[in-house]
Amino acid sequence: MTARKKAVGRKKTAAKKPTPRKTAKKRPARKAAAPAAKRKKAPRKIYFFGDGRAEGGAEMRETLGGKGANLAEMTRLGVPVPSGFTISTGVCGEYNDAGGQLPADVQRDALAAMAKVERVMGRKFGDVSNPLLVSVRSGARVSMPGMMDTVLNLGLNDETVRGLAAAATERFAYDSYRRFIQMYGDVVLEIPHERFESRLEDLKDDRGVDQDTELSASDWRSLIREYFEIVEDHTGRPFPQDPHEQLWGAVAAVFRSWDTERAIRYRQIEGIPESWGTAVNVQAMVFGNMGDDCATGVAFTRDPSTGDKNFYGEYLKNAQGEDVVAGIRTPQPINKSSRKDDSMELPTLEDEMPRAYRELVRIYKRLEKHYRDMQDIEFTIQAGKLWMLQTRNGKRTAAAAIKIAVDMAKERLISRDEAICRVPPHSLEQLLHPTLDPEAPRDIIATGLPASPGAAVGSIVFSADEAEAAAKKGERVVLVRVETSPDDIHGMHAAEGILTARGGMTSHAAVVARGMGKCCVAGCGALRIDYDAGTMTINGKTYHAGETITLEGSAGVVIKGAVPTITPELGGAFGELMRWADKRRTVKVRTNADTPGDAQVARDFGAEGIGLCRTEHMFFEPNRVLAVREMILADGPTSRQRALDKLLPMQRGDFEGIFEAMDGLPVTVRLLDPPLHEFLPHGDDDLTQVAESLGIGVAALRAKVEEVKEFNPMLGHRGCRLGITFPEIYAMQVRAVVEAACTVAGRGIRVIPEIMLPLISHVGELRRLRALVEDEVQAVLSQHPGAKVKPSIGTMIEVPRAALTADQIAEHADFFSFGTNDLTQTGYALSRDDAGKFLPAYIESGILEDDPFVSVDEDGIGRLMQIGTEAGRSVRPGLKVGICGEHGGDPKSIRFCVALGFDYVSCSPFRVPVARLAAAQAAIELAAQKKGRA
């Protein structure tokens, strides 16, 4: 082996820890369809754009993907866009169905479109003296930043590089060529990126330079020869010199990238259907790296972190697009409002290229007005001329999304209904969780860029896999990387926050973190990472994996140890958007709360009552569980009543606090529901304590515990069955509810108690237990004459039989509340606790679209809900119907409940704003559908 070949494979200690490229699995080809009797005209697969003309537009996002649709739209608007063509999303499916083969008609039509591009740009693809170079990029119908692949400078080879050098400079031409080989080798030939990068780092070390721009044309030629050796060593073939072979290889690689692990993970996280596929955009190259009158940059028409109406972005002179997001060089701000602490002294684009900047401002204002949303734009300046490479609706934080939506409504760019629908409901959770306590001491150890706001406290991990594994164990971690790549997506999703040594405000880490609502500090220049040792060093101090750090994304600081947090105050644009949403929604939003504290939090977030108060949660407190165990294991009614007498004042006190917190709002109290085995003693100490309390021996108690145990407790002696067999238990709970209501009402507080009987499957159960409840209510009220308390009595619909016989059950119920957790378990005949072992495979294979415990299965469980609602209201018009399972906070499930005509949804306290917004969006959407049908 030659010395050079040895150098190709040697490891560079300062280089990024290699991450194996995970490629897509090839799909088997489908059988060819039988020929149709009469052939229809084949749909167009290639769409040209250029010179002010385009064969598509923004309305064709499903066919052209987001990028292709917007390139066509900008072209039609007269915005300067390099000419190109888009291969439709449908071809992605054809490519996969054909086992990874591009259809012949696609290749034919693409070459015809390439000829049009050549005429517009005045250059020829593959021509030796005047070569047209192209980029090949992905473009799904929704933005998936960094998840799929791109190849730039395609068309270069040993001959065309000389033509490019003659037209520009030799250094520029060979710099472009090495970039192309490196990118094509990584994306198409699947050679680990680190093999190329380590050789580049070695070359810079050998020349004693820090920046790529300091290397000469001869340096690039030398590096290219070594790159060729890497390619041949890895593939066994020379680097392809035929531009057409390069083109088809790159197009195929982009289609393959739709099924890479990182893209699949991103789609799962964002709920993007696998069937959509990606388009491919082939576009003439324009160059930001030809000299000092060239630049490339990324900008946002409003601040993506705060939502402020400031044009915001970064650029680099004499660079290509990937240099801005890769963090190899420190980007410069495009204007003064884009300056951050570490860029205060850097010149702006406004200063350095005022003419191009003024045109960029004119174009961004036009694009934002046209699209009526904040835009994320990419641009290149070549020899002083501005070219727009992309526009798309920009990723933004939840706080920014709210402010932008409200501001645009006030600016009359969009309506209030559109503003409500612009904010993803789940994103509100970013605003509802704690931030750092400003009064708490903090030991700031480093400063970077405030790439994504919020706070994160966790243990240091250095790889995405470690972050994911730790999160599955319930551990909170901070992912620390030199820079993130799309392969880190799963770790970024799992981590509390992300810290990177490189990268700017538009780096991969920053953009993805903002989209996910994760705290991120990027471009921390003082950070040095040794992946092999599992350490990071800041200003001479070493920190090891597992040590705790805190990130404050809004300030861009790294803090040693854990800093206390506080719950943020919500107001301003958030409050205004919520007020608009509340006027549009047609269902009430309640909360699931078992303590006065949770009830108050939920009320502060806008809850309009409690839809589920689980009384069993009150029983698990250490000072109560002994009395509960005595009740369960008692020999008969007398001993059981003694235990219940101990529990009565405790339960009454709980309800008093909750009724006070929910003054004037309904409170639905579910009587004891879980199987009794959950309360039983197991350890020797617990058995001894209970035995002493009951006055029996440990052996006798152990035997009683065995008697109570069940083979299938979730379908056993629980819920209303407890009330049937041990009526004194439910009687005690009803007494506690009503006595608490009378006491609190006596203080001038309006109390609206609702008593809910769980796990009813037969009308006979409800008939009998309703009589028990009514008797106990009357007994208490007789002791509190004049008390203005009138509890309503209803039931949960959580087993299929109850839904199917809801007309009978409704005759004895004042309200229905669908318990969709158990309804899903019983309807599917699967355990929620065990389903995690196999449900992911069902979703991955396409058997299920969603986890039925996350979003209501509308076809099955939803059908039971529809039957139950319609049957109940057929005998009791106006029957109040709600949902209190975990689905009550899921936007997709909320939409379904709104469509069924539910009166309320109920969810956990921190999801109340999510539910309020989701309910408003559902009402707006359904009203629009109804209007469209009219």
GROMACS .gro file of C-alpha atoms in nm, residues 381-645:
model
  265
  381ILE     CA    1  -2.495   3.642  -0.452
  382GLN     CA    2  -2.272   3.575  -0.756
  383ALA     CA    3  -2.062   3.861  -0.885
  384GLY     CA    4  -2.294   4.105  -0.710
  385LYS     CA    5  -2.616   3.956  -0.854
  386LEU     CA    6  -2.874   3.820  -0.610
  387TRP     CA    7  -3.033   3.478  -0.673
  388MET     CA    8  -3.307   3.322  -0.462
  389LEU     CA    9  -3.262   2.948  -0.407
  390GLN     CA   10  -3.552   2.868  -0.178
  391THR     CA   11  -3.840   3.004   0.024
  392ARG     CA   12  -4.056   2.809   0.265
  393ASN     CA   13  -4.266   2.870   0.571
  394GLY     CA   14  -4.003   2.901   0.841
  395LYS     CA   15  -3.966   2.676   1.142
  396ARG     CA   16  -4.021   2.873   1.459
  397THR     CA   17  -4.052   2.835   1.833
  398ALA     CA   18  -4.395   2.815   1.992
  399ALA     CA   19  -4.359   3.167   2.133
  400ALA     CA   20  -4.261   3.299   1.789
  401ALA     CA   21  -4.547   3.111   1.620
  402ILE     CA   22  -4.799   3.274   1.852
  403LYS     CA   23  -4.658   3.624   1.816
  404ILE     CA   24  -4.629   3.598   1.438
  405ALA     CA   25  -4.986   3.469   1.404
  406VAL     CA   26  -5.130   3.742   1.627
  407ASP     CA   27  -4.923   4.017   1.466
  408MET     CA   28  -5.015   3.908   1.113
  409ALA     CA   29  -5.382   3.907   1.206
  410LYS     CA   30  -5.348   4.261   1.339
  411GLU     CA   31  -5.162   4.358   1.020
  412ARG     CA   32  -5.458   4.212   0.825
  413LEU     CA   33  -5.232   3.972   0.638
  414ILE     CA   34  -5.442   3.684   0.773
  415SER     CA   35  -5.776   3.645   0.953
  416ARG     CA   36  -5.815   3.561   1.321
  417ASP     CA   37  -5.931   3.212   1.225
  418GLU     CA   38  -5.614   3.167   1.020
  419ALA     CA   39  -5.407   3.292   1.312
  420ILE     CA   40  -5.569   3.032   1.539
  421CYS     CA   41  -5.494   2.757   1.288
  422ARG     CA   42  -5.133   2.868   1.234
  423VAL     CA   43  -5.014   2.748   1.575
  424PRO     CA   44  -4.969   2.372   1.622
  425PRO     CA   45  -5.153   2.288   1.947
  426HIS     CA   46  -4.881   2.051   2.073
  427SER     CA   47  -4.625   2.330   2.042
  428LEU     CA   48  -4.790   2.518   2.330
  429GLU     CA   49  -4.641   2.264   2.568
  430GLN     CA   50  -4.306   2.437   2.505
  431LEU     CA   51  -4.445   2.745   2.680
  432LEU     CA   52  -4.608   2.569   2.970
  433HIS     CA   53  -4.307   2.411   3.131
  434PRO     CA   54  -4.059   2.564   3.372
  435THR     CA   55  -3.781   2.810   3.286
  436LEU     CA   56  -3.476   2.893   3.496
  437ASP     CA   57  -3.541   3.078   3.819
  438PRO     CA   58  -3.389   3.425   3.764
  439GLU     CA   59  -3.312   3.454   4.135
  440ALA     CA   60  -3.122   3.123   4.155
  441PRO     CA   61  -2.740   3.135   4.163
  442ARG     CA   62  -2.570   3.004   3.851
  443ASP     CA   63  -2.212   2.920   3.762
  444ILE     CA   64  -2.187   3.012   3.394
  445ILE     CA   65  -1.903   2.815   3.237
  446ALA     CA   66  -1.946   2.904   2.870
  447THR     CA   67  -2.144   3.119   2.629
  448GLY     CA   68  -2.267   3.035   2.282
  449LEU     CA   69  -2.547   3.143   2.054
  450PRO     CA   70  -2.907   3.150   2.182
  451ALA     CA   71  -3.016   2.911   1.907
  452SER     CA   72  -3.345   2.794   2.059
  453PRO     CA   73  -3.502   2.934   2.378
  454GLY     CA   74  -3.603   2.758   2.695
  455ALA     CA   75  -3.414   2.575   2.966
  456ALA     CA   76  -3.271   2.226   2.991
  457VAL     CA   77  -3.117   2.045   3.286
  458GLY     CA   78  -2.961   1.703   3.238
  459SER     CA   79  -2.664   1.473   3.240
  460ILE     CA   80  -2.405   1.508   2.965
  461VAL     CA   81  -2.415   1.252   2.682
  462PHE     CA   82  -2.207   1.265   2.368
  463SER     CA   83  -2.404   1.058   2.118
  464ALA     CA   84  -2.759   1.044   1.990
  465ASP     CA   85  -2.785   0.673   2.072
  466GLU     CA   86  -2.681   0.738   2.433
  467ALA     CA   87  -2.939   1.016   2.460
  468GLU     CA   88  -3.216   0.793   2.332
  469ALA     CA   89  -3.118   0.502   2.557
  470ALA     CA   90  -3.102   0.726   2.866
  471ALA     CA   91  -3.437   0.888   2.790
  472LYS     CA   92  -3.601   0.546   2.767
  473LYS     CA   93  -3.483   0.487   3.125
  474GLY     CA   94  -3.646   0.812   3.234
  475GLU     CA   95  -3.318   1.001   3.263
  476ARG     CA   96  -3.287   1.366   3.159
  477VAL     CA   97  -2.987   1.434   2.938
  478VAL     CA   98  -2.823   1.713   2.741
  479LEU     CA   99  -2.681   1.605   2.405
  480VAL     CA  100  -2.335   1.757   2.352
  481ARG     CA  101  -2.188   1.746   2.000
  482VAL     CA  102  -1.924   1.925   1.798
  483GLU     CA  103  -2.207   1.980   1.554
  484THR     CA  104  -2.525   1.788   1.490
  485SER     CA  105  -2.618   1.615   1.170
  486PRO     CA  106  -2.945   1.467   1.045
  487ASP     CA  107  -2.828   1.130   1.182
  488ASP     CA  108  -2.862   1.275   1.534
  489ILE     CA  109  -3.235   1.339   1.500
  490HIS     CA  110  -3.343   1.063   1.741
  491GLY     CA  111  -3.104   1.182   2.011
  492MET     CA  112  -3.212   1.542   1.971
  493HIS     CA  113  -3.572   1.434   2.012
  494ALA     CA  114  -3.488   1.238   2.327
  495ALA     CA  115  -3.264   1.499   2.491
  496GLU     CA  116  -3.380   1.787   2.710
  497GLY     CA  117  -3.149   2.022   2.522
  498ILE     CA  118  -2.862   2.039   2.273
  499LEU     CA  119  -2.519   2.199   2.306
  500THR     CA  120  -2.284   2.228   2.007
  501ALA     CA  121  -1.932   2.361   1.965
  502ARG     CA  122  -1.994   2.474   1.607
  503GLY     CA  123  -2.281   2.624   1.416
  504GLY     CA  124  -2.475   2.945   1.394
  505MET     CA  125  -2.833   3.053   1.444
  506THR     CA  126  -2.932   2.877   1.123
  507SER     CA  127  -2.727   2.562   1.179
  508HIS     CA  128  -2.884   2.217   1.172
  509ALA     CA  129  -2.892   2.205   1.552
  510ALA     CA  130  -3.063   2.544   1.577
  511VAL     CA  131  -3.328   2.485   1.311
  512VAL     CA  132  -3.421   2.135   1.426
  513ALA     CA  133  -3.421   2.230   1.796
  514ARG     CA  134  -3.653   2.524   1.735
  515GLY     CA  135  -3.888   2.303   1.537
  516MET     CA  136  -3.894   2.047   1.818
  517GLY     CA  137  -3.924   2.302   2.094
  518LYS     CA  138  -3.592   2.196   2.242
  519CYS     CA  139  -3.352   2.429   2.416
  520CYS     CA  140  -3.030   2.473   2.218
  521VAL     CA  141  -2.703   2.658   2.265
  522ALA     CA  142  -2.497   2.647   1.945
  523GLY     CA  143  -2.155   2.769   1.838
  524CYS     CA  144  -2.000   2.745   2.186
  525GLY     CA  145  -1.647   2.831   2.079
  526ALA     CA  146  -1.482   2.750   2.412
  527LEU     CA  147  -1.611   2.393   2.400
  528ARG     CA  148  -1.368   2.111   2.319
  529ILE     CA  149  -1.503   1.756   2.295
  530ASP     CA  150  -1.317   1.426   2.314
  531TYR     CA  151  -1.567   1.160   2.211
  532ASP     CA  152  -1.332   0.870   2.281
  533ALA     CA  153  -1.264   0.985   2.637
  534GLY     CA  154  -1.625   1.087   2.697
  535THR     CA  155  -1.528   1.434   2.812
  536MET     CA  156  -1.576   1.798   2.721
  537THR     CA  157  -1.336   2.075   2.817
  538ILE     CA  158  -1.422   2.441   2.865
  539ASN     CA  159  -1.148   2.690   2.946
  540GLY     CA  160  -0.923   2.417   3.083
  541LYS     CA  161  -1.190   2.253   3.300
  542THR     CA  162  -1.295   1.899   3.208
  543TYR     CA  163  -1.648   1.764   3.244
  544HIS     CA  164  -1.732   1.396   3.207
  545ALA     CA  165  -2.029   1.212   3.064
  546GLY     CA  166  -2.294   1.184   3.334
  547GLU     CA  167  -2.218   1.518   3.499
  548THR     CA  168  -2.510   1.760   3.519
  549ILE     CA  169  -2.522   2.085   3.327
  550THR     CA  170  -2.793   2.341   3.260
  551LEU     CA  171  -2.858   2.525   2.934
  552GLU     CA  172  -3.041   2.854   2.903
  553GLY     CA  173  -3.128   2.876   2.537
  554SER     CA  174  -3.268   3.228   2.549
  555ALA     CA  175  -2.934   3.365   2.672
  556GLY     CA  176  -2.706   3.111   2.504
  557VAL     CA  177  -2.530   3.012   2.826
  558VAL     CA  178  -2.400   2.685   2.970
  559ILE     CA  179  -2.420   2.648   3.346
  560LYS     CA  180  -2.247   2.400   3.575
  561GLY     CA  181  -2.483   2.179   3.775
  562ALA     CA  182  -2.862   2.198   3.801
  563VAL     CA  183  -3.039   2.534   3.828
  564PRO     CA  184  -3.391   2.553   3.980
  565THR     CA  185  -3.678   2.631   3.747
  566ILE     CA  186  -4.003   2.825   3.767
  567THR     CA  187  -4.331   2.807   3.577
  568PRO     CA  188  -4.347   3.080   3.310
  569GLU     CA  189  -4.611   3.351   3.312
  570LEU     CA  190  -4.830   3.355   3.005
  571GLY     CA  191  -4.979   3.668   2.860
  572GLY     CA  192  -4.953   3.911   2.573
  573ALA     CA  193  -4.988   3.738   2.237
  574PHE     CA  194  -5.055   3.402   2.405
  575GLY     CA  195  -5.348   3.539   2.601
  576GLU     CA  196  -5.486   3.715   2.296
  577LEU     CA  197  -5.468   3.402   2.078
  578MET     CA  198  -5.635   3.197   2.352
  579ARG     CA  199  -5.917   3.451   2.380
  580TRP     CA  200  -5.973   3.427   2.005
  581ALA     CA  201  -5.966   3.047   2.028
  582ASP     CA  202  -6.213   3.039   2.318
  583LYS     CA  203  -6.465   3.238   2.112
  584ARG     CA  204  -6.446   2.987   1.827
  585ARG     CA  205  -6.453   2.652   2.006
  586THR     CA  206  -6.777   2.465   2.062
  587VAL     CA  207  -6.668   2.233   2.345
  588LYS     CA  208  -6.567   2.306   2.701
  589VAL     CA  209  -6.221   2.209   2.820
  590ARG     CA  210  -6.192   2.051   3.163
  591THR     CA  211  -5.897   1.895   3.340
  592ASN     CA  212  -5.805   1.567   3.505
  593ALA     CA  213  -5.696   1.668   3.855
  594ASP     CA  214  -5.682   1.489   4.190
  595THR     CA  215  -5.538   1.760   4.416
  596PRO     CA  216  -5.619   2.126   4.488
  597GLY     CA  217  -5.277   2.223   4.350
  598ASP     CA  218  -5.334   2.051   4.017
  599ALA     CA  219  -5.685   2.196   4.003
  600GLN     CA  220  -5.552   2.550   4.053
  601VAL     CA  221  -5.281   2.506   3.788
  602ALA     CA  222  -5.542   2.384   3.541
  603ARG     CA  223  -5.777   2.670   3.622
  604ASP     CA  224  -5.495   2.918   3.568
  605PHE     CA  225  -5.446   2.759   3.225
  606GLY     CA  226  -5.814   2.810   3.144
  607ALA     CA  227  -5.978   2.484   3.255
  608GLU     CA  228  -6.357   2.507   3.284
  609GLY     CA  229  -6.401   2.235   3.541
  610ILE     CA  230  -6.268   1.895   3.639
  611GLY     CA  231  -6.371   1.613   3.409
  612LEU     CA  232  -6.198   1.342   3.608
  613CYS     CA  233  -6.099   1.340   3.974
  614ARG     CA  234  -5.950   0.995   4.043
  615THR     CA  235  -6.025   0.922   4.407
  616GLU     CA  236  -5.790   0.624   4.417
  617HIS     CA  237  -5.490   0.853   4.373
  618MET     CA  238  -5.573   1.000   4.711
  619PHE     CA  239  -5.549   0.653   4.868
  620PHE     CA  240  -5.186   0.594   4.778
  621GLU     CA  241  -5.047   0.852   5.019
  622PRO     CA  242  -4.835   0.685   5.291
  623ASN     CA  243  -5.057   0.799   5.578
  624ARG     CA  244  -5.365   0.649   5.411
  625VAL     CA  245  -5.259   0.330   5.242
  626LEU     CA  246  -5.264   0.133   5.569
  627ALA     CA  247  -5.631   0.218   5.622
  628VAL     CA  248  -5.704   0.125   5.259
  629ARG     CA  249  -5.536  -0.212   5.309
  630GLU     CA  250  -5.736  -0.269   5.625
  631MET     CA  251  -6.052  -0.196   5.427
  632ILE     CA  252  -5.961  -0.444   5.151
  633LEU     CA  253  -5.855  -0.725   5.382
  634ALA     CA  254  -6.129  -0.682   5.641
  635ASP     CA  255  -6.324  -0.995   5.747
  636GLY     CA  256  -6.664  -0.833   5.715
  637PRO     CA  257  -6.868  -0.512   5.703
  638THR     CA  258  -6.791  -0.412   6.062
  639SER     CA  259  -6.413  -0.421   6.035
  640ARG     CA  260  -6.436  -0.273   5.687
  641GLN     CA  261  -6.643   0.016   5.820
  642ARG     CA  262  -6.379   0.090   6.086
  643ALA     CA  263  -6.123   0.134   5.811
  644LEU     CA  264  -6.362   0.346   5.608
  645ASP     CA  265  -6.429   0.568   5.907
   0.00000   0.00000   0.00000
